[in-house]
Amino acid sequence: IVPMLAPIVILEGQSPTIAWRRAWNLARRRFWWVFGFALIVYLFNILVVAGPAALITLAGQFLFGNPFELNSARFTFQNVAQSLALLITWLFYLPLQVASMTVLYLDLRVRTEGLDLAVAAESLTPPQKALQEVIAEHPAVQGEPLLRGIDWRNFVTLTISSILIFVILYGLLLLLIFAVISAIGPL
């Protein structure tokens, strides 16, 4: 819900403390869809931001040798090149992330609160409000508990799934290590 705070604060004019609860109330309605979307955006972040920095680090190691010789300029050059790569890729990625989270926010408003219908209805009435005023209006969520039973179920499912994925990947890594050791033979 953290990336959705900016659209809520800016478009609805909420204070940051109220924006947390508002973002959670929007996201909980379509929890798994929002989780999947955030996961895809995160994986794209890894590909776009961390990928070029890792390639530059790898290229620097092949071109300049050991980058950890602290007495040489290679270490400094490697750090500067990697920092510049991260800066440039973040400059391209950050607006994309903010735009995608704004689209997610608007999609959640359309699917759960009928924002598109409110905008269309407002354009039909004679004293028309600005689009910003229509977006800033939202239903109050006072008195609703922060976590409901379905929220706990989603968190437990997510936690158990994460643990299972970790155990499976760790097991595959151990199998790979044992296979390599048995292929090499006794040392």
PDB file of C-alpha atoms in Angstrom:
ATOM      1  CA  ILE A   1       0.000   0.000   0.000  1.00  0.00           C
ATOM      2  CA  VAL A   2       2.985   2.327   0.387  1.00  0.00           C
ATOM      3  CA  PRO A   3       3.262   3.238  -3.324  1.00  0.00           C
ATOM      4  CA  MET A   4      -0.459   4.106  -3.363  1.00  0.00           C
ATOM      5  CA  LEU A   5      -0.002   6.767  -0.683  1.00  0.00           C
ATOM      6  CA  ALA A   6       1.172   9.416  -3.151  1.00  0.00           C
ATOM      7  CA  PRO A   7      -1.953   9.290  -5.368  1.00  0.00           C
ATOM      8  CA  ILE A   8      -4.211   9.342  -2.315  1.00  0.00           C
ATOM      9  CA  VAL A   9      -2.440  12.296  -0.715  1.00  0.00           C
ATOM     10  CA  ILE A  10      -2.301  14.264  -3.973  1.00  0.00           C
ATOM     11  CA  LEU A  11      -5.603  13.385  -5.671  1.00  0.00           C
ATOM     12  CA  GLU A  12      -7.823  13.152  -2.596  1.00  0.00           C
ATOM     13  CA  GLY A  13      -6.023  15.786  -0.545  1.00  0.00           C
ATOM     14  CA  GLN A  14      -5.734  13.452   2.454  1.00  0.00           C
ATOM     15  CA  SER A  15      -3.239  13.799   5.254  1.00  0.00           C
ATOM     16  CA  PRO A  16      -0.522  11.129   5.268  1.00  0.00           C
ATOM     17  CA  THR A  17      -1.942   9.435   8.379  1.00  0.00           C
ATOM     18  CA  ILE A  18      -5.415   9.092   6.863  1.00  0.00           C
ATOM     19  CA  ALA A  19      -3.891   8.054   3.520  1.00  0.00           C
ATOM     20  CA  TRP A  20      -2.475   4.864   5.110  1.00  0.00           C
ATOM     21  CA  ARG A  21      -5.914   3.688   6.166  1.00  0.00           C
ATOM     22  CA  ARG A  22      -7.465   4.778   2.874  1.00  0.00           C
ATOM     23  CA  ALA A  23      -4.829   2.886   0.870  1.00  0.00           C
ATOM     24  CA  TRP A  24      -5.366  -0.229   2.961  1.00  0.00           C
ATOM     25  CA  ASN A  25      -9.160  -0.028   2.575  1.00  0.00           C
ATOM     26  CA  LEU A  26      -8.778   0.236  -1.194  1.00  0.00           C
ATOM     27  CA  ALA A  27      -6.191  -2.549  -1.445  1.00  0.00           C
ATOM     28  CA  ARG A  28      -7.966  -5.028   0.844  1.00  0.00           C
ATOM     29  CA  ARG A  29     -10.968  -5.168  -1.473  1.00  0.00           C
ATOM     30  CA  ARG A  30      -8.884  -6.812  -4.204  1.00  0.00           C
ATOM     31  CA  PHE A  31      -5.983  -8.099  -2.114  1.00  0.00           C
ATOM     32  CA  TRP A  32      -4.599 -10.806  -4.406  1.00  0.00           C
ATOM     33  CA  TRP A  33      -4.948  -8.731  -7.548  1.00  0.00           C
ATOM     34  CA  VAL A  34      -3.136  -5.797  -5.916  1.00  0.00           C
ATOM     35  CA  PHE A  35      -0.472  -8.164  -4.538  1.00  0.00           C
ATOM     36  CA  GLY A  36       0.095  -9.664  -7.992  1.00  0.00           C
ATOM     37  CA  PHE A  37       0.295  -6.236  -9.606  1.00  0.00           C
ATOM     38  CA  ALA A  38       2.781  -5.015  -6.975  1.00  0.00           C
ATOM     39  CA  LEU A  39       4.840  -8.194  -7.460  1.00  0.00           C
ATOM     40  CA  ILE A  40       5.008  -7.621 -11.218  1.00  0.00           C
ATOM     41  CA  VAL A  41       6.046  -3.988 -10.706  1.00  0.00           C
ATOM     42  CA  TYR A  42       8.704  -5.135  -8.212  1.00  0.00           C
ATOM     43  CA  LEU A  43      10.069  -7.781 -10.603  1.00  0.00           C
ATOM     44  CA  PHE A  44      10.167  -5.164 -13.361  1.00  0.00           C
ATOM     45  CA  ASN A  45      12.088  -2.938 -10.924  1.00  0.00           C
ATOM     46  CA  ILE A  46      14.662  -5.679 -10.415  1.00  0.00           C
ATOM     47  CA  LEU A  47      14.987  -6.183 -14.154  1.00  0.00           C
ATOM     48  CA  VAL A  48      15.252  -2.493 -15.060  1.00  0.00           C
ATOM     49  CA  VAL A  49      17.203  -1.094 -12.105  1.00  0.00           C
ATOM     50  CA  ALA A  50      19.311  -3.887 -10.639  1.00  0.00           C
ATOM     51  CA  GLY A  51      19.999  -5.623 -13.950  1.00  0.00           C
ATOM     52  CA  PRO A  52      22.088  -2.880 -15.584  1.00  0.00           C
ATOM     53  CA  ALA A  53      23.986  -2.231 -12.345  1.00  0.00           C
ATOM     54  CA  ALA A  54      24.854  -5.922 -12.067  1.00  0.00           C
ATOM     55  CA  LEU A  55      25.954  -6.003 -15.720  1.00  0.00           C
ATOM     56  CA  ILE A  56      28.186  -2.970 -15.217  1.00  0.00           C
ATOM     57  CA  THR A  57      29.711  -4.571 -12.120  1.00  0.00           C
ATOM     58  CA  LEU A  58      30.335  -7.806 -13.991  1.00  0.00           C
ATOM     59  CA  ALA A  59      31.815  -5.971 -16.986  1.00  0.00           C
ATOM     60  CA  GLY A  60      34.044  -3.950 -14.667  1.00  0.00           C
ATOM     61  CA  GLN A  61      35.365  -7.108 -13.055  1.00  0.00           C
ATOM     62  CA  PHE A  62      36.238  -8.615 -16.427  1.00  0.00           C
ATOM     63  CA  LEU A  63      37.768  -5.417 -17.784  1.00  0.00           C
ATOM     64  CA  PHE A  64      39.632  -4.141 -14.755  1.00  0.00           C
ATOM     65  CA  GLY A  65      40.328  -7.227 -12.691  1.00  0.00           C
ATOM     66  CA  ASN A  66      39.750  -7.391  -8.954  1.00  0.00           C
ATOM     67  CA  PRO A  67      37.593  -4.387  -7.951  1.00  0.00           C
ATOM     68  CA  PHE A  68      38.327  -4.849  -4.254  1.00  0.00           C
ATOM     69  CA  GLU A  69      41.875  -3.577  -4.329  1.00  0.00           C
ATOM     70  CA  LEU A  70      41.307  -0.582  -2.126  1.00  0.00           C
ATOM     71  CA  ASN A  71      44.549   1.128  -3.140  1.00  0.00           C
ATOM     72  CA  SER A  72      43.644   1.379  -6.803  1.00  0.00           C
ATOM     73  CA  ALA A  73      41.431   3.636  -8.850  1.00  0.00           C
ATOM     74  CA  ARG A  74      39.579   0.577 -10.175  1.00  0.00           C
ATOM     75  CA  PHE A  75      37.498   0.336  -7.023  1.00  0.00           C
ATOM     76  CA  THR A  76      36.515   3.998  -7.257  1.00  0.00           C
ATOM     77  CA  PHE A  77      35.749   3.789 -10.965  1.00  0.00           C
ATOM     78  CA  GLN A  78      33.635   0.669 -10.447  1.00  0.00           C
ATOM     79  CA  ASN A  79      31.618   2.345  -7.685  1.00  0.00           C
ATOM     80  CA  VAL A  80      31.092   5.516  -9.706  1.00  0.00           C
ATOM     81  CA  ALA A  81      29.998   3.547 -12.793  1.00  0.00           C
ATOM     82  CA  GLN A  82      27.608   1.408 -10.766  1.00  0.00           C
ATOM     83  CA  SER A  83      26.161   4.451  -8.984  1.00  0.00           C
ATOM     84  CA  LEU A  84      25.623   6.260 -12.275  1.00  0.00           C
ATOM     85  CA  ALA A  85      23.924   3.199 -13.754  1.00  0.00           C
ATOM     86  CA  LEU A  86      21.598   2.998 -10.743  1.00  0.00           C
ATOM     87  CA  LEU A  87      20.839   6.713 -10.937  1.00  0.00           C
ATOM     88  CA  ILE A  88      20.044   6.643 -14.655  1.00  0.00           C
ATOM     89  CA  THR A  89      17.864   3.534 -14.422  1.00  0.00           C
ATOM     90  CA  TRP A  90      16.017   4.956 -11.396  1.00  0.00           C
ATOM     91  CA  LEU A  91      15.353   8.132 -13.375  1.00  0.00           C
ATOM     92  CA  PHE A  92      13.583   6.014 -15.991  1.00  0.00           C
ATOM     93  CA  TYR A  93      11.885   3.618 -13.598  1.00  0.00           C
ATOM     94  CA  LEU A  94      10.557   5.919 -10.873  1.00  0.00           C
ATOM     95  CA  PRO A  95       8.063   7.832 -13.072  1.00  0.00           C
ATOM     96  CA  LEU A  96       6.871   4.500 -14.447  1.00  0.00           C
ATOM     97  CA  GLN A  97       6.313   3.178 -10.925  1.00  0.00           C
ATOM     98  CA  VAL A  98       4.414   6.287  -9.836  1.00  0.00           C
ATOM     99  CA  ALA A  99       2.267   6.187 -12.984  1.00  0.00           C
ATOM    100  CA  SER A 100       1.491   2.490 -12.556  1.00  0.00           C
ATOM    101  CA  MET A 101       0.500   2.979  -8.914  1.00  0.00           C
ATOM    102  CA  THR A 102      -1.716   5.910  -9.884  1.00  0.00           C
ATOM    103  CA  VAL A 103      -3.414   3.731 -12.499  1.00  0.00           C
ATOM    104  CA  LEU A 104      -3.812   1.018  -9.838  1.00  0.00           C
ATOM    105  CA  TYR A 105      -5.391   3.574  -7.482  1.00  0.00           C
ATOM    106  CA  LEU A 106      -7.796   4.800 -10.177  1.00  0.00           C
ATOM    107  CA  ASP A 107      -8.631   1.211 -11.180  1.00  0.00           C
ATOM    108  CA  LEU A 108      -9.463   0.332  -7.586  1.00  0.00           C
ATOM    109  CA  ARG A 109     -11.631   3.430  -7.292  1.00  0.00           C
ATOM    110  CA  VAL A 110     -13.449   2.550 -10.532  1.00  0.00           C
ATOM    111  CA  ARG A 111     -13.969  -1.118  -9.655  1.00  0.00           C
ATOM    112  CA  THR A 112     -14.946  -0.707  -6.006  1.00  0.00           C
ATOM    113  CA  GLU A 113     -16.406   2.791  -5.669  1.00  0.00           C
ATOM    114  CA  GLY A 114     -17.774   3.548  -9.137  1.00  0.00           C
ATOM    115  CA  LEU A 115     -15.511   6.534  -9.783  1.00  0.00           C
ATOM    116  CA  ASP A 116     -16.196   6.356 -13.529  1.00  0.00           C
ATOM    117  CA  LEU A 117     -19.945   6.550 -12.882  1.00  0.00           C
ATOM    118  CA  ALA A 118     -19.496   9.503 -10.533  1.00  0.00           C
ATOM    119  CA  VAL A 119     -17.445  11.366 -13.144  1.00  0.00           C
ATOM    120  CA  ALA A 120     -20.019  10.591 -15.858  1.00  0.00           C
ATOM    121  CA  ALA A 121     -22.942  11.617 -13.619  1.00  0.00           C
ATOM    122  CA  GLU A 122     -21.200  14.834 -12.626  1.00  0.00           C
ATOM    123  CA  SER A 123     -20.710  15.800 -16.253  1.00  0.00           C
ATOM    124  CA  LEU A 124     -24.475  15.490 -16.856  1.00  0.00           C
ATOM    125  CA  THR A 125     -25.577  17.836 -14.070  1.00  0.00           C
ATOM    126  CA  PRO A 126     -25.570  21.601 -14.774  1.00  0.00           C
ATOM    127  CA  PRO A 127     -23.314  22.910 -11.956  1.00  0.00           C
ATOM    128  CA  GLN A 128     -20.362  20.783 -13.025  1.00  0.00           C
ATOM    129  CA  LYS A 129     -17.538  20.137 -10.602  1.00  0.00           C
ATOM    130  CA  ALA A 130     -13.964  19.884 -11.686  1.00  0.00           C
ATOM    131  CA  LEU A 131     -12.569  16.379 -12.156  1.00  0.00           C
ATOM    132  CA  GLN A 132     -10.245  16.969  -9.200  1.00  0.00           C
ATOM    133  CA  GLU A 133     -13.228  17.612  -6.915  1.00  0.00           C
ATOM    134  CA  VAL A 134     -14.988  14.430  -8.038  1.00  0.00           C
ATOM    135  CA  ILE A 135     -11.867  12.332  -7.462  1.00  0.00           C
ATOM    136  CA  ALA A 136     -11.331  13.910  -4.027  1.00  0.00           C
ATOM    137  CA  GLU A 137     -14.766  12.692  -2.889  1.00  0.00           C
ATOM    138  CA  HIS A 138     -14.695   9.194  -1.456  1.00  0.00           C
ATOM    139  CA  PRO A 139     -16.834   7.148   0.896  1.00  0.00           C
ATOM    140  CA  ALA A 140     -16.005   7.390   4.577  1.00  0.00           C
ATOM    141  CA  VAL A 141     -14.651   4.257   6.222  1.00  0.00           C
ATOM    142  CA  GLN A 142     -15.130   5.191   9.854  1.00  0.00           C
ATOM    143  CA  GLY A 143     -15.806   2.428  12.334  1.00  0.00           C
ATOM    144  CA  GLU A 144     -14.498  -0.369  10.137  1.00  0.00           C
ATOM    145  CA  PRO A 145     -11.856  -2.553  11.820  1.00  0.00           C
ATOM    146  CA  LEU A 146      -8.349  -2.313  10.442  1.00  0.00           C
ATOM    147  CA  LEU A 147      -8.000  -6.085   9.999  1.00  0.00           C
ATOM    148  CA  ARG A 148     -10.911  -8.406   9.350  1.00  0.00           C
ATOM    149  CA  GLY A 149     -10.988 -12.203   9.248  1.00  0.00           C
ATOM    150  CA  ILE A 150     -10.408 -12.372   5.508  1.00  0.00           C
ATOM    151  CA  ASP A 151      -7.380 -10.091   5.885  1.00  0.00           C
ATOM    152  CA  TRP A 152      -5.849 -12.448   8.446  1.00  0.00           C
ATOM    153  CA  ARG A 153      -6.562 -15.376   6.132  1.00  0.00           C
ATOM    154  CA  ASN A 154      -4.827 -13.602   3.253  1.00  0.00           C
ATOM    155  CA  PHE A 155      -1.778 -12.833   5.403  1.00  0.00           C
ATOM    156  CA  VAL A 156      -1.548 -16.410   6.689  1.00  0.00           C
ATOM    157  CA  THR A 157      -1.881 -17.774   3.140  1.00  0.00           C
ATOM    158  CA  LEU A 158       0.788 -15.383   1.903  1.00  0.00           C
ATOM    159  CA  THR A 159       3.136 -16.282   4.767  1.00  0.00           C
ATOM    160  CA  ILE A 160       2.724 -20.043   4.316  1.00  0.00           C
ATOM    161  CA  SER A 161       3.161 -19.722   0.547  1.00  0.00           C
ATOM    162  CA  SER A 162       6.350 -17.696   1.009  1.00  0.00           C
ATOM    163  CA  ILE A 163       7.749 -20.258   3.437  1.00  0.00           C
ATOM    164  CA  LEU A 164       6.916 -23.116   1.057  1.00  0.00           C
ATOM    165  CA  ILE A 165       8.577 -21.345  -1.875  1.00  0.00           C
ATOM    166  CA  PHE A 166      11.651 -20.695   0.263  1.00  0.00           C
ATOM    167  CA  VAL A 167      11.843 -24.342   1.395  1.00  0.00           C
ATOM    168  CA  ILE A 168      11.429 -25.617  -2.179  1.00  0.00           C
ATOM    169  CA  LEU A 169      14.092 -23.284  -3.569  1.00  0.00           C
ATOM    170  CA  TYR A 170      16.456 -24.039  -0.699  1.00  0.00           C
ATOM    171  CA  GLY A 171      15.900 -27.772  -1.220  1.00  0.00           C
ATOM    172  CA  LEU A 172      16.625 -27.445  -4.936  1.00  0.00           C
ATOM    173  CA  LEU A 173      19.803 -25.538  -4.138  1.00  0.00           C
ATOM    174  CA  LEU A 174      20.919 -28.240  -1.726  1.00  0.00           C
ATOM    175  CA  LEU A 175      20.172 -30.933  -4.330  1.00  0.00           C
ATOM    176  CA  LEU A 176      22.222 -29.008  -6.876  1.00  0.00           C
ATOM    177  CA  ILE A 177      25.133 -28.671  -4.443  1.00  0.00           C
ATOM    178  CA  PHE A 178      25.041 -32.382  -3.596  1.00  0.00           C
ATOM    179  CA  ALA A 179      24.863 -33.268  -7.300  1.00  0.00           C
ATOM    180  CA  VAL A 180      27.913 -31.115  -8.067  1.00  0.00           C
ATOM    181  CA  ILE A 181      29.829 -32.583  -5.112  1.00  0.00           C
ATOM    182  CA  SER A 182      29.001 -36.133  -6.153  1.00  0.00           C
ATOM    183  CA  ALA A 183      29.947 -35.386  -9.771  1.00  0.00           C
ATOM    184  CA  ILE A 184      33.332 -33.977  -8.708  1.00  0.00           C
ATOM    185  CA  GLY A 185      34.018 -36.972  -6.514  1.00  0.00           C
ATOM    186  CA  PRO A 186      35.959 -37.222  -3.282  1.00  0.00           C
ATOM    187  CA  LEU A 187      38.463 -34.472  -2.656  1.00  0.00           C
TER     188      LEU A 187
END
